[in-house]
């Protein structure tokens, strides 16, 4: 048995994969695979409509919000958000707390003025409290990344923004893992490949009044207004990805909805963090305890700088035991366990058991 702790593309629910396998050649009695369906056909139309309706139900999305399915991943949305919104005042506030929000700010700076709300940090291990932020009341929007996949930093609050300024959130790696109040946001986006499906599509939830404010230079493929007008069918969508994502939404509904996913995420992450904290410093997590991610748990062995030899030995032992893709991101090194919705508590317990065993065998 292989247990996949990848940060993305990530583990999918086994139940969903089996359903995909069963219907791969004949999807919903159509006689063809979903990968062969015309995106203009009624057969595919029902798949996409059902997926969007299930997402609306899961998140209780208000009626004045549109759901778009676009390509280009989170990186594509770094540009799309700016192109569609920054033209209102020509400036935007970016709360940079990790690698992905830093990349988003760099992309947005090509289309307008970007204000860095926080001083540049040497390492991303915390989320400074909001009383230290420097927000511009004339900004077109305030942007933040709710969960930084690389550094394992997750916001423990929803930012308060000046009246009339939309809040934009990248939720790619913690989407549908905890309750959110959609009405507090102007735009939410999430790449599917972290927590809700295969790579290839991005979910965008955008308030209706923010549509149609794009720069004239906005490419059609990134234009919220055109995508909305064409029901996300302006170009050929990744039909297979959206089909699988729809199955994941139904799987979440069957397993307690967002509340069920949140309870599971808390239990899994607590198990690993407690193992780290009880290791007498053998394992080290650099992230401030109040903003430790429930989805991505980075840690080192031996010290804050890590012990390369021990970490390689741990990763080799994990792989031999069927636990794969635990290596930390190349920019920070170390080890990272991604505990997305599809990862079970039992699988997480196996990782915790390995960590305890490895500590006992290698402590000084």
GROMACS .gro file of C-alpha atoms in nm:
model
  364
    1UNK     CA    1   0.000   0.000   0.000
    2UNK     CA    2   0.127   0.346  -0.096
    3UNK     CA    3   0.036   0.655   0.107
    4UNK     CA    4   0.073   0.976  -0.090
    5UNK     CA    5   0.166   1.287   0.109
    6UNK     CA    6   0.234   1.500  -0.200
    7UNK     CA    7   0.178   1.876  -0.192
    8UNK     CA    8   0.023   1.871  -0.540
    9UNK     CA    9  -0.084   1.716  -0.763
   10UNK     CA   10  -0.209   1.541  -0.456
   11UNK     CA   11  -0.390   1.233  -0.335
   12UNK     CA   12  -0.748   1.184  -0.452
   13UNK     CA   13  -1.010   0.986  -0.257
   14UNK     CA   14  -0.983   0.617  -0.344
   15UNK     CA   15  -1.360   0.597  -0.365
   16UNK     CA   16  -1.357   0.867  -0.634
   17UNK     CA   17  -1.078   0.702  -0.832
   18UNK     CA   18  -1.267   0.374  -0.835
   19UNK     CA   19  -1.577   0.550  -0.965
   20UNK     CA   20  -1.370   0.715  -1.237
   21UNK     CA   21  -1.221   0.378  -1.329
   22UNK     CA   22  -1.565   0.216  -1.346
   23UNK     CA   23  -1.706   0.487  -1.575
   24UNK     CA   24  -1.395   0.570  -1.776
   25UNK     CA   25  -1.517   0.407  -2.099
   26UNK     CA   26  -1.887   0.482  -2.054
   27UNK     CA   27  -1.960   0.797  -1.857
   28UNK     CA   28  -2.310   0.819  -1.714
   29UNK     CA   29  -2.450   0.584  -1.977
   30UNK     CA   30  -2.338   0.804  -2.268
   31UNK     CA   31  -2.145   0.523  -2.433
   32UNK     CA   32  -1.826   0.732  -2.445
   33UNK     CA   33  -1.563   0.856  -2.203
   34UNK     CA   34  -1.601   1.202  -2.052
   35UNK     CA   35  -1.268   1.277  -2.224
   36UNK     CA   36  -1.442   1.228  -2.559
   37UNK     CA   37  -1.746   1.442  -2.489
   38UNK     CA   38  -1.806   1.771  -2.662
   39UNK     CA   39  -1.800   2.048  -2.407
   40UNK     CA   40  -2.110   2.183  -2.584
   41UNK     CA   41  -2.306   1.861  -2.539
   42UNK     CA   42  -2.593   1.821  -2.294
   43UNK     CA   43  -2.413   1.521  -2.138
   44UNK     CA   44  -2.115   1.732  -2.041
   45UNK     CA   45  -2.332   2.032  -1.955
   46UNK     CA   46  -2.505   1.831  -1.682
   47UNK     CA   47  -2.166   1.729  -1.537
   48UNK     CA   48  -2.040   2.086  -1.512
   49UNK     CA   49  -2.370   2.228  -1.387
   50UNK     CA   50  -2.395   1.961  -1.116
   51UNK     CA   51  -2.037   2.022  -1.001
   52UNK     CA   52  -2.097   2.395  -0.968
   53UNK     CA   53  -2.429   2.345  -0.788
   54UNK     CA   54  -2.269   2.102  -0.543
   55UNK     CA   55  -1.991   2.352  -0.474
   56UNK     CA   56  -2.248   2.625  -0.415
   57UNK     CA   57  -2.422   2.398  -0.165
   58UNK     CA   58  -2.100   2.300   0.014
   59UNK     CA   59  -1.992   2.661   0.065
   60UNK     CA   60  -2.337   2.819   0.082
   61UNK     CA   61  -2.227   3.059  -0.192
   62UNK     CA   62  -2.457   3.366  -0.206
   63UNK     CA   63  -2.659   3.422  -0.522
   64UNK     CA   64  -2.466   3.739  -0.610
   65UNK     CA   65  -2.146   3.539  -0.665
   66UNK     CA   66  -2.048   3.367  -0.987
   67UNK     CA   67  -1.849   3.042  -1.008
   68UNK     CA   68  -1.601   3.025  -1.295
   69UNK     CA   69  -1.387   2.730  -1.403
   70UNK     CA   70  -1.067   2.850  -1.569
   71UNK     CA   71  -0.733   2.711  -1.678
   72UNK     CA   72  -0.383   2.826  -1.589
   73UNK     CA   73  -0.378   2.722  -1.225
   74UNK     CA   74  -0.308   2.959  -0.938
   75UNK     CA   75  -0.026   3.117  -1.136
   76UNK     CA   76  -0.272   3.210  -1.410
   77UNK     CA   77  -0.492   3.375  -1.147
   78UNK     CA   78  -0.199   3.583  -1.021
   79UNK     CA   79  -0.233   3.764  -1.353
   80UNK     CA   80  -0.611   3.730  -1.391
   81UNK     CA   81  -0.690   3.888  -1.054
   82UNK     CA   82  -0.476   4.192  -1.131
   83UNK     CA   83  -0.596   4.223  -1.491
   84UNK     CA   84  -0.960   4.208  -1.382
   85UNK     CA   85  -0.944   4.428  -1.073
   86UNK     CA   86  -0.636   4.651  -1.044
   87UNK     CA   87  -0.759   4.899  -1.302
   88UNK     CA   88  -1.020   5.040  -1.061
   89UNK     CA   89  -0.760   5.262  -0.889
   90UNK     CA   90  -0.436   5.138  -1.040
   91UNK     CA   91  -0.306   5.006  -0.707
   92UNK     CA   92  -0.352   4.693  -0.492
   93UNK     CA   93  -0.245   4.582  -0.145
   94UNK     CA   94  -0.061   4.249  -0.114
   95UNK     CA   95  -0.012   4.071   0.218
   96UNK     CA   96   0.302   3.866   0.154
   97UNK     CA   97   0.339   3.576   0.398
   98UNK     CA   98   0.511   3.315   0.181
   99UNK     CA   99   0.636   3.209  -0.159
  100UNK     CA  100   0.301   3.208  -0.339
  101UNK     CA  101   0.179   3.549  -0.225
  102UNK     CA  102   0.524   3.684  -0.310
  103UNK     CA  103   0.496   3.545  -0.663
  104UNK     CA  104   0.142   3.683  -0.695
  105UNK     CA  105   0.259   4.032  -0.598
  106UNK     CA  106   0.544   4.017  -0.849
  107UNK     CA  107   0.302   3.921  -1.125
  108UNK     CA  108   0.051   4.193  -1.034
  109UNK     CA  109   0.323   4.459  -1.040
  110UNK     CA  110   0.330   4.424  -1.419
  111UNK     CA  111  -0.022   4.566  -1.441
  112UNK     CA  112  -0.036   4.833  -1.169
  113UNK     CA  113   0.119   4.953  -0.845
  114UNK     CA  114   0.156   4.692  -0.574
  115UNK     CA  115   0.175   4.801  -0.211
  116UNK     CA  116   0.348   4.550   0.018
  117UNK     CA  117   0.137   4.559   0.333
  118UNK     CA  118   0.412   4.396   0.541
  119UNK     CA  119   0.789   4.449   0.553
  120UNK     CA  120   0.982   4.183   0.362
  121UNK     CA  121   1.058   3.887   0.588
  122UNK     CA  122   1.381   3.686   0.587
  123UNK     CA  123   1.175   3.372   0.650
  124UNK     CA  124   0.802   3.315   0.632
  125UNK     CA  125   0.703   3.159   0.962
  126UNK     CA  126   0.423   3.382   1.089
  127UNK     CA  127   0.129   3.605   1.003
  128UNK     CA  128   0.178   3.947   1.165
  129UNK     CA  129  -0.131   4.072   1.346
  130UNK     CA  130  -0.344   4.310   1.147
  131UNK     CA  131  -0.274   4.614   1.365
  132UNK     CA  132   0.074   4.618   1.208
  133UNK     CA  133  -0.054   4.621   0.849
  134UNK     CA  134  -0.044   4.930   0.629
  135UNK     CA  135  -0.357   4.910   0.417
  136UNK     CA  136  -0.443   5.167   0.151
  137UNK     CA  137  -0.811   5.272   0.165
  138UNK     CA  138  -0.788   5.352  -0.208
  139UNK     CA  139  -0.654   5.013  -0.314
  140UNK     CA  140  -0.844   4.825  -0.584
  141UNK     CA  141  -0.830   4.514  -0.364
  142UNK     CA  142  -0.643   4.344  -0.078
  143UNK     CA  143  -0.480   4.013  -0.170
  144UNK     CA  144  -0.354   3.733   0.053
  145UNK     CA  145  -0.280   3.360   0.037
  146UNK     CA  146  -0.485   3.178   0.300
  147UNK     CA  147  -0.245   2.883   0.316
  148UNK     CA  148   0.115   2.897   0.199
  149UNK     CA  149   0.189   2.548   0.070
  150UNK     CA  150   0.568   2.580   0.075
  151UNK     CA  151   0.620   2.725   0.422
  152UNK     CA  152   0.317   2.572   0.594
  153UNK     CA  153   0.172   2.904   0.712
  154UNK     CA  154  -0.209   2.925   0.733
  155UNK     CA  155  -0.407   3.233   0.833
  156UNK     CA  156  -0.592   3.200   1.163
  157UNK     CA  157  -0.823   3.491   1.080
  158UNK     CA  158  -0.997   3.657   0.786
  159UNK     CA  159  -0.844   4.000   0.725
  160UNK     CA  160  -1.054   4.310   0.782
  161UNK     CA  161  -1.029   4.549   0.487
  162UNK     CA  162  -1.127   4.915   0.436
  163UNK     CA  163  -1.489   4.977   0.339
  164UNK     CA  164  -1.547   4.923  -0.030
  165UNK     CA  165  -1.217   4.743  -0.089
  166UNK     CA  166  -1.265   4.380  -0.204
  167UNK     CA  167  -1.074   4.101  -0.029
  168UNK     CA  168  -0.909   3.849  -0.264
  169UNK     CA  169  -0.790   3.511  -0.135
  170UNK     CA  170  -0.581   3.237  -0.288
  171UNK     CA  171  -0.719   2.925  -0.119
  172UNK     CA  172  -0.560   2.672  -0.351
  173UNK     CA  173  -0.419   2.446  -0.083
  174UNK     CA  174  -0.686   2.463   0.188
  175UNK     CA  175  -1.002   2.498  -0.022
  176UNK     CA  176  -1.297   2.299   0.121
  177UNK     CA  177  -1.094   2.200   0.426
  178UNK     CA  178  -1.255   2.446   0.669
  179UNK     CA  179  -1.565   2.667   0.681
  180UNK     CA  180  -1.549   3.009   0.517
  181UNK     CA  181  -1.795   3.295   0.486
  182UNK     CA  182  -1.788   3.364   0.114
  183UNK     CA  183  -1.967   3.697   0.166
  184UNK     CA  184  -1.652   3.839   0.328
  185UNK     CA  185  -1.460   3.805   0.000
  186UNK     CA  186  -1.464   3.972  -0.338
  187UNK     CA  187  -1.276   3.687  -0.507
  188UNK     CA  188  -1.169   3.341  -0.393
  189UNK     CA  189  -0.970   3.112  -0.621
  190UNK     CA  190  -0.829   2.763  -0.585
  191UNK     CA  191  -0.631   2.539  -0.816
  192UNK     CA  192  -0.791   2.196  -0.820
  193UNK     CA  193  -0.474   1.988  -0.791
  194UNK     CA  194  -0.415   2.045  -0.421
  195UNK     CA  195  -0.737   1.941  -0.253
  196UNK     CA  196  -1.031   1.891  -0.491
  197UNK     CA  197  -0.921   1.718  -0.810
  198UNK     CA  198  -0.654   1.660  -1.075
  199UNK     CA  199  -0.444   1.941  -1.217
  200UNK     CA  200  -0.598   2.139  -1.499
  201UNK     CA  201  -0.867   2.374  -1.373
  202UNK     CA  202  -0.906   2.653  -1.119
  203UNK     CA  203  -1.222   2.745  -0.932
  204UNK     CA  204  -1.294   3.117  -0.913
  205UNK     CA  205  -1.573   3.253  -0.693
  206UNK     CA  206  -1.625   3.619  -0.778
  207UNK     CA  207  -1.880   3.874  -0.661
  208UNK     CA  208  -2.093   3.994  -0.950
  209UNK     CA  209  -2.019   4.366  -0.906
  210UNK     CA  210  -1.646   4.301  -0.960
  211UNK     CA  211  -1.702   4.154  -1.306
  212UNK     CA  212  -1.647   4.388  -1.599
  213UNK     CA  213  -1.373   4.603  -1.445
  214UNK     CA  214  -1.087   4.444  -1.640
  215UNK     CA  215  -0.806   4.626  -1.817
  216UNK     CA  216  -0.854   4.660  -2.193
  217UNK     CA  217  -0.539   4.453  -2.243
  218UNK     CA  218  -0.681   4.154  -2.053
  219UNK     CA  219  -0.652   3.839  -2.265
  220UNK     CA  220  -0.987   3.677  -2.336
  221UNK     CA  221  -0.879   3.355  -2.164
  222UNK     CA  222  -0.827   3.547  -1.836
  223UNK     CA  223  -1.128   3.776  -1.864
  224UNK     CA  224  -1.383   3.713  -1.587
  225UNK     CA  225  -1.661   3.886  -1.782
  226UNK     CA  226  -1.613   3.676  -2.094
  227UNK     CA  227  -1.582   3.357  -1.893
  228UNK     CA  228  -1.898   3.437  -1.701
  229UNK     CA  229  -2.089   3.533  -2.017
  230UNK     CA  230  -1.992   3.200  -2.173
  231UNK     CA  231  -2.057   2.986  -1.862
  232UNK     CA  232  -1.685   2.895  -1.845
  233UNK     CA  233  -1.716   2.746  -2.195
  234UNK     CA  234  -1.551   3.025  -2.394
  235UNK     CA  235  -1.279   2.776  -2.483
  236UNK     CA  236  -1.266   2.398  -2.443
  237UNK     CA  237  -1.252   2.331  -2.068
  238UNK     CA  238  -1.063   2.038  -1.912
  239UNK     CA  239  -1.371   1.820  -1.915
  240UNK     CA  240  -1.215   1.519  -1.745
  241UNK     CA  241  -1.075   1.730  -1.461
  242UNK     CA  242  -1.410   1.898  -1.399
  243UNK     CA  243  -1.583   1.558  -1.404
  244UNK     CA  244  -1.347   1.424  -1.136
  245UNK     CA  245  -1.374   1.743  -0.933
  246UNK     CA  246  -1.751   1.705  -0.935
  247UNK     CA  247  -1.714   1.352  -0.797
  248UNK     CA  248  -1.489   1.488  -0.520
  249UNK     CA  249  -1.756   1.743  -0.426
  250UNK     CA  250  -2.009   1.462  -0.391
  251UNK     CA  251  -1.757   1.261  -0.186
  252UNK     CA  252  -1.717   1.558   0.050
  253UNK     CA  253  -2.095   1.586   0.084
  254UNK     CA  254  -2.115   1.216   0.174
  255UNK     CA  255  -1.844   1.255   0.435
  256UNK     CA  256  -1.980   1.533   0.649
  257UNK     CA  257  -1.938   1.829   0.416
  258UNK     CA  258  -1.702   2.112   0.507
  259UNK     CA  259  -1.755   2.050   0.879
  260UNK     CA  260  -1.647   1.689   0.835
  261UNK     CA  261  -1.338   1.788   0.637
  262UNK     CA  262  -1.245   2.049   0.899
  263UNK     CA  263  -1.277   1.802   1.186
  264UNK     CA  264  -1.059   1.555   1.000
  265UNK     CA  265  -0.799   1.820   0.910
  266UNK     CA  266  -0.773   1.927   1.273
  267UNK     CA  267  -0.728   1.569   1.394
  268UNK     CA  268  -0.464   1.482   1.131
  269UNK     CA  269  -0.256   1.795   1.173
  270UNK     CA  270  -0.275   1.783   1.552
  271UNK     CA  271  -0.142   1.427   1.543
  272UNK     CA  272   0.170   1.529   1.348
  273UNK     CA  273   0.232   1.854   1.535
  274UNK     CA  274   0.202   1.676   1.869
  275UNK     CA  275   0.454   1.417   1.749
  276UNK     CA  276   0.692   1.701   1.658
  277UNK     CA  277   0.639   1.889   1.985
  278UNK     CA  278   0.690   1.578   2.200
  279UNK     CA  279   1.020   1.483   2.036
  280UNK     CA  280   1.238   1.694   2.267
  281UNK     CA  281   1.366   1.898   1.974
  282UNK     CA  282   1.449   1.603   1.750
  283UNK     CA  283   1.185   1.726   1.507
  284UNK     CA  284   1.155   2.099   1.450
  285UNK     CA  285   0.868   2.294   1.291
  286UNK     CA  286   0.967   2.655   1.219
  287UNK     CA  287   0.613   2.797   1.194
  288UNK     CA  288   0.454   2.993   1.478
  289UNK     CA  289   0.208   2.764   1.655
  290UNK     CA  290  -0.099   2.982   1.598
  291UNK     CA  291  -0.058   2.979   1.218
  292UNK     CA  292   0.062   2.626   1.159
  293UNK     CA  293  -0.108   2.488   0.850
  294UNK     CA  294  -0.364   2.210   0.880
  295UNK     CA  295  -0.281   2.104   0.524
  296UNK     CA  296   0.099   2.129   0.484
  297UNK     CA  297   0.325   2.038   0.775
  298UNK     CA  298   0.694   2.125   0.717
  299UNK     CA  299   0.957   2.003   0.961
  300UNK     CA  300   1.329   1.944   0.998
  301UNK     CA  301   1.526   1.682   1.188
  302UNK     CA  302   1.796   1.770   1.440
  303UNK     CA  303   1.771   2.149   1.433
  304UNK     CA  304   1.620   2.447   1.256
  305UNK     CA  305   1.882   2.403   0.982
  306UNK     CA  306   1.815   2.031   0.962
  307UNK     CA  307   2.042   1.730   0.951
  308UNK     CA  308   2.072   1.633   0.583
  309UNK     CA  309   2.191   1.280   0.653
  310UNK     CA  310   1.912   1.202   0.899
  311UNK     CA  311   1.650   1.360   0.677
  312UNK     CA  312   1.761   1.153   0.379
  313UNK     CA  313   1.751   0.843   0.598
  314UNK     CA  314   1.401   0.930   0.720
  315UNK     CA  315   1.273   0.988   0.367
  316UNK     CA  316   1.424   0.660   0.251
  317UNK     CA  317   1.267   0.475   0.543
  318UNK     CA  318   0.931   0.638   0.473
  319UNK     CA  319   0.942   0.539   0.108
  320UNK     CA  320   1.039   0.183   0.199
  321UNK     CA  321   0.730   0.177   0.420
  322UNK     CA  322   0.512   0.304   0.134
  323UNK     CA  323   0.494   0.671   0.238
  324UNK     CA  324   0.593   0.881  -0.059
  325UNK     CA  325   0.646   1.245  -0.167
  326UNK     CA  326   0.741   1.370   0.179
  327UNK     CA  327   1.043   1.570   0.067
  328UNK     CA  328   1.017   1.941   0.145
  329UNK     CA  329   0.994   2.205  -0.125
  330UNK     CA  330   1.327   2.267  -0.297
  331UNK     CA  331   1.334   2.628  -0.171
  332UNK     CA  332   1.321   2.535   0.199
  333UNK     CA  333   1.436   2.172   0.212
  334UNK     CA  334   1.355   1.933   0.493
  335UNK     CA  335   1.037   1.728   0.508
  336UNK     CA  336   0.676   1.823   0.436
  337UNK     CA  337   0.365   1.616   0.498
  338UNK     CA  338   0.061   1.736   0.306
  339UNK     CA  339  -0.259   1.624   0.477
  340UNK     CA  340  -0.524   1.710   0.222
  341UNK     CA  341  -0.886   1.595   0.254
  342UNK     CA  342  -0.824   1.262   0.081
  343UNK     CA  343  -0.550   1.161   0.327
  344UNK     CA  344  -0.709   0.949   0.600
  345UNK     CA  345  -0.651   0.966   0.973
  346UNK     CA  346  -0.522   0.608   0.963
  347UNK     CA  347  -0.264   0.702   0.700
  348UNK     CA  348  -0.158   1.001   0.906
  349UNK     CA  349  -0.122   0.774   1.209
  350UNK     CA  350   0.119   0.557   1.013
  351UNK     CA  351   0.337   0.861   0.948
  352UNK     CA  352   0.323   0.957   1.315
  353UNK     CA  353   0.423   0.601   1.411
  354UNK     CA  354   0.721   0.617   1.177
  355UNK     CA  355   0.826   0.952   1.323
  356UNK     CA  356   0.813   0.814   1.678
  357UNK     CA  357   1.006   0.502   1.578
  358UNK     CA  358   1.270   0.704   1.391
  359UNK     CA  359   1.310   0.938   1.688
  360UNK     CA  360   1.360   0.649   1.931
  361UNK     CA  361   1.619   0.488   1.704
  362UNK     CA  362   1.818   0.805   1.639
  363UNK     CA  363   1.792   1.025   1.949
  364UNK     CA  364   2.118   1.097   2.128
   0.00000   0.00000   0.00000
